Amino acid sequence: MSAPNASRDMLRMAGANAVLMVVAAIILLPFAWMLLTVMRSPAEIFSDPFGLPQGFGIVVENFHRAFTTVPMARFLFNGAVVVTVLLFLQLAVSIPAAYALAKFPFSGRNLLFGLVVAALCVPIQVPMLPIYIALAYAGALDSYFALIFPFLFSPFAIFMLRQQFKAFPNEIIQAARLDGFSEIQILLKLIVPSARPVIAAFAVFSITAHWNDLYWPLIVVSSQDMATPPLGMLYFRDGDLGTDYGALMAGAIVTVTPVMVIFLIAQRQFIKGLTMTGLK
Amino acid sequence: MGTSSRGLKIRGLGKHFGDTTVLRGLDLDVIPGEFLCLLGPSGCGKSTLLRILAGFEEPTEGTIETEDGASLIGVMPSRRDIAMVFQSFALYPHMSVHDNIAAPLVMRQMSWAQRQPLLGALLPRGRAIRGEISSAVERVAAQLRISHLLARKPGQLSGGQKQRVAIGRALIREPRLFLMDEPLSSLDAALRTEMRGEIVDLQRRLGITTIYVTHDQTEAMTMADRIVLMMDGRALQIGTPTTIFHDPRHIAVAKFLGTPAINILPGDVSGRRVRCLGRDLPVTMTEPTDRPVQIAVRPEDMTIRVGGKGSAIAPSWMATVERLEPIGHETLVHARVDEGPRVIVRLSGPQLAGFAMPGDARVAIGFDPVALKLFDESGARLTHIAGDRDVAPAPHHAEAS
């Protein structure tokens, strides 16, 4: 072993930090470009992409165009409706299912749980076509229902919550049964509060995934009125005038901000939730 | 707390999980108002019996009836009028101490609408019921000396405090039967002794029939009115602590109680005479028989003489001391009887004075014939008459040279 050497340790740390900073910079680059672009007039975007901003007026103008050339507010509203209704319904389905799988011994339980795990392995693209056809036959395309329904049953939520509920002490459940709690009260008053971090973690996953989803809205939504924010971004790609990058980036900022804010608020719970279930 | 306590009549109770049998043909009468301990090693079925009484599990066979003849089989736990204290305390983690203790009453006495914080206050009786419950909580808390903790969450309490809250939650309903599943085993030693006394005092004061599961013989001996000694899913013996300790019906009972464990010496009965390791014992069998027997003597009933001197205690066997275990007020002597088993002798008080010997010392081991217990090969107790009291030495007396 070599003698302790402060300057060498410092150098090593500096090296490690440098690597991290470079990687962080690569990841942040698109965001930086988004911010730079929104501060430019259409002419400058390509002529002078990395120059200093020309003034605040351009920014306001880009945001103004983002909200006027397309119904941006409508997209945000659609996104919010889909994401919150979906999250609420996913939890309403998954929490009782996870409780049953975690704490009730019934025949076929292991088989059912096996199916949940198997469903985890099936990518959404596999059942897409049959679901689409079914929605088409039901005349339900181009609606909130079409956006929400296929994701109601979340094997991921059931799996994650079952793992968490399983760790809940049986003795507390038995004490509650003696004290006269109904099963629903046990679930809502005792188990759900103890699983709050995991529920927060799932909420972040679900909100981000469905707020940002482009694939499924692109398939089932045809009218501008039903578009979610990522789908709405496509309307900036105007055939006649070319893409309006300034407005597009303003729209992108409006789209990503809510998710980032939610993540920042839920960050502590989110990380706690991930470590609690041993899922990473 | 005017509580009408109740007894139970348990007949032929059995519980099987697949091929595993946890309880077999258990008969037990629980006397109203008594403190009954279910004592036994882990896996003996005592916790399963408690869980069946609580209604968490259904027995495979047998009956449980209250003294008025109502069957408990198939009755929901919440309808059995039973309260239970769990080993882990099982407090509701997100509720305050007050709400924990109040929970059984809130759940039973208030409708869904009345339980809602704002709506409840507006409804007829909502506010009144909540007030009654709160005063009940305060009364119980005062009794358990936890009034100052009512606003805290269980996570902010010490083990002993959690224990008191758990007992409070069980008491508030004034149940007719109180079940306790090793409630002291997660507390430290000093607190355990203290809580032992408190639980017994409380039980005597309230007179609630209590069934208490433990694997700790000290708890059972000090707390119980009666002990059910369980092993292998059976009740081996049911009786007062004194009876169980001094008059065990089975060798397993004798072995389970007492620390260190009872000494077992090999012996033979022919006719009415009993021989042990080549010597006749001054006892007479009640029934003449011919068979090998197991002779059990507690360490405190053994005597020891050093150097072959001292009064003629008959019979005695030469032995080699292997190890001394001084524990302050007493010393345990581990010795091997020549051509015989290892035995432990407990020396205390005057015997201890001046008792010091080098390792490998040769000693003469004897015992009080009155104190010995005879068991046949299957472990069943055999009765005998303790011989001529005149030749028997005074118990607990050994002379050190």
PDB file of N, CA and C in Angstrom, chain A residues 171-172 174-181 185 189-190 193-194, chain B residues 51 56 77-78 84 86 88 91-92 94 104 107-108 115 169:
ATOM      1  N   GLU A 171     -50.035  -9.312  12.233  1.00  0.00           N
ATOM      2  CA  GLU A 171     -50.614  -9.122  13.558  1.00  0.00           C
ATOM      3  C   GLU A 171     -51.449  -7.852  13.622  1.00  0.00           C
ATOM      4  N   ILE A 172     -51.022  -6.808  12.899  1.00  0.00           N
ATOM      5  CA  ILE A 172     -51.799  -5.565  12.913  1.00  0.00           C
ATOM      6  C   ILE A 172     -53.137  -5.793  12.222  1.00  0.00           C
ATOM      7  N   GLN A 174     -54.728  -8.613  12.061  1.00  0.00           N
ATOM      8  CA  GLN A 174     -55.565  -9.419  12.956  1.00  0.00           C
ATOM      9  C   GLN A 174     -56.113  -8.576  14.100  1.00  0.00           C
ATOM     10  N   ALA A 175     -55.262  -7.710  14.647  1.00  0.00           N
ATOM     11  CA  ALA A 175     -55.723  -6.818  15.710  1.00  0.00           C
ATOM     12  C   ALA A 175     -56.889  -5.983  15.193  1.00  0.00           C
ATOM     13  N   ALA A 176     -56.762  -5.495  13.957  1.00  0.00           N
ATOM     14  CA  ALA A 176     -57.812  -4.661  13.381  1.00  0.00           C
ATOM     15  C   ALA A 176     -59.099  -5.457  13.205  1.00  0.00           C
ATOM     16  N   ARG A 177     -58.960  -6.721  12.787  1.00  0.00           N
ATOM     17  CA  ARG A 177     -60.175  -7.542  12.613  1.00  0.00           C
ATOM     18  C   ARG A 177     -60.871  -7.727  13.959  1.00  0.00           C
ATOM     19  N   LEU A 178     -60.073  -7.962  15.023  1.00  0.00           N
ATOM     20  CA  LEU A 178     -60.677  -8.102  16.359  1.00  0.00           C
ATOM     21  C   LEU A 178     -61.358  -6.810  16.775  1.00  0.00           C
ATOM     22  N   ASP A 179     -60.743  -5.680  16.413  1.00  0.00           N
ATOM     23  CA  ASP A 179     -61.277  -4.384  16.831  1.00  0.00           C
ATOM     24  C   ASP A 179     -62.481  -3.951  16.014  1.00  0.00           C
ATOM     25  N   GLY A 180     -62.845  -4.744  15.011  1.00  0.00           N
ATOM     26  CA  GLY A 180     -64.052  -4.449  14.251  1.00  0.00           C
ATOM     27  C   GLY A 180     -63.851  -3.672  12.965  1.00  0.00           C
ATOM     28  N   PHE A 181     -62.610  -3.571  12.468  1.00  0.00           N
ATOM     29  CA  PHE A 181     -62.392  -2.946  11.164  1.00  0.00           C
ATOM     30  C   PHE A 181     -62.926  -3.887  10.080  1.00  0.00           C
ATOM     31  N   GLN A 185     -61.740  -1.029   5.447  1.00  0.00           N
ATOM     32  CA  GLN A 185     -61.158  -0.077   6.406  1.00  0.00           C
ATOM     33  C   GLN A 185     -59.715  -0.434   6.723  1.00  0.00           C
ATOM     34  N   LYS A 189     -57.324   2.502   5.926  1.00  0.00           N
ATOM     35  CA  LYS A 189     -56.854   3.233   7.108  1.00  0.00           C
ATOM     36  C   LYS A 189     -55.489   2.769   7.576  1.00  0.00           C
ATOM     37  N   LEU A 190     -55.142   1.515   7.302  1.00  0.00           N
ATOM     38  CA  LEU A 190     -53.888   0.995   7.853  1.00  0.00           C
ATOM     39  C   LEU A 190     -52.851   0.724   6.771  1.00  0.00           C
ATOM     40  N   PRO A 193     -51.940   3.947   4.066  1.00  0.00           N
ATOM     41  CA  PRO A 193     -51.043   4.980   4.625  1.00  0.00           C
ATOM     42  C   PRO A 193     -49.600   4.492   4.781  1.00  0.00           C
ATOM     43  N   SER A 194     -49.445   3.207   5.106  1.00  0.00           N
ATOM     44  CA  SER A 194     -48.084   2.712   5.299  1.00  0.00           C
ATOM     45  C   SER A 194     -47.372   2.531   3.962  1.00  0.00           C
TER      46      SER A 194
ATOM     47  N   ARG B  51     -54.862 -18.563  18.553  1.00  0.00           N
ATOM     48  CA  ARG B  51     -55.384 -17.994  17.304  1.00  0.00           C
ATOM     49  C   ARG B  51     -56.744 -18.596  16.957  1.00  0.00           C
ATOM     50  N   PHE B  56     -58.976 -16.377  14.274  1.00  0.00           N
ATOM     51  CA  PHE B  56     -58.158 -16.164  13.075  1.00  0.00           C
ATOM     52  C   PHE B  56     -58.012 -17.458  12.291  1.00  0.00           C
ATOM     53  N   PRO B  77     -64.059 -13.026  14.249  1.00  0.00           N
ATOM     54  CA  PRO B  77     -63.261 -12.532  15.369  1.00  0.00           C
ATOM     55  C   PRO B  77     -63.896 -11.330  16.062  1.00  0.00           C
ATOM     56  N   SER B  78     -64.429 -10.389  15.271  1.00  0.00           N
ATOM     57  CA  SER B  78     -64.940  -9.156  15.868  1.00  0.00           C
ATOM     58  C   SER B  78     -66.222  -9.405  16.674  1.00  0.00           C
ATOM     59  N   MET B  84     -57.130  -8.948  22.295  1.00  0.00           N
ATOM     60  CA  MET B  84     -55.875  -9.670  22.247  1.00  0.00           C
ATOM     61  C   MET B  84     -54.710  -8.696  22.273  1.00  0.00           C
ATOM     62  N   PHE B  86     -50.741  -8.622  21.241  1.00  0.00           N
ATOM     63  CA  PHE B  86     -49.831  -9.390  20.403  1.00  0.00           C
ATOM     64  C   PHE B  86     -48.388  -9.209  20.839  1.00  0.00           C
ATOM     65  N   SER B  88     -45.900  -8.467  18.964  1.00  0.00           N
ATOM     66  CA  SER B  88     -45.302  -7.278  18.341  1.00  0.00           C
ATOM     67  C   SER B  88     -46.091  -6.021  18.694  1.00  0.00           C
ATOM     68  N   LEU B  91     -49.661  -2.186  17.083  1.00  0.00           N
ATOM     69  CA  LEU B  91     -50.335  -0.885  17.130  1.00  0.00           C
ATOM     70  C   LEU B  91     -50.512  -0.375  15.711  1.00  0.00           C
ATOM     71  N   TYR B  92     -51.540   0.477  15.523  1.00  0.00           N
ATOM     72  CA  TYR B  92     -51.773   1.038  14.192  1.00  0.00           C
ATOM     73  C   TYR B  92     -50.786   2.182  13.984  1.00  0.00           C
ATOM     74  N   HIS B  94     -50.092   4.592  11.909  1.00  0.00           N
ATOM     75  CA  HIS B  94     -50.341   5.966  11.484  1.00  0.00           C
ATOM     76  C   HIS B  94     -51.370   6.676  12.350  1.00  0.00           C
ATOM     77  N   PRO B 104     -61.166   0.414  18.847  1.00  0.00           N
ATOM     78  CA  PRO B 104     -62.203  -0.610  18.989  1.00  0.00           C
ATOM     79  C   PRO B 104     -63.583  -0.012  19.257  1.00  0.00           C
ATOM     80  N   MET B 107     -64.853   1.904  15.976  1.00  0.00           N
ATOM     81  CA  MET B 107     -65.295   0.979  14.947  1.00  0.00           C
ATOM     82  C   MET B 107     -66.628   0.324  15.300  1.00  0.00           C
ATOM     83  N   ARG B 108     -66.884   0.146  16.595  1.00  0.00           N
ATOM     84  CA  ARG B 108     -68.089  -0.563  16.998  1.00  0.00           C
ATOM     85  C   ARG B 108     -69.283   0.355  17.192  1.00  0.00           C
ATOM     86  N   ARG B 115     -68.144   8.857  11.849  1.00  0.00           N
ATOM     87  CA  ARG B 115     -66.683   8.819  12.002  1.00  0.00           C
ATOM     88  C   ARG B 115     -65.986   9.927  11.229  1.00  0.00           C
ATOM     89  N   ARG B 169     -55.628  -0.660  24.485  1.00  0.00           N
ATOM     90  CA  ARG B 169     -56.534  -0.872  23.365  1.00  0.00           C
ATOM     91  C   ARG B 169     -57.380  -2.129  23.593  1.00  0.00           C
TER      92      ARG B 169
END
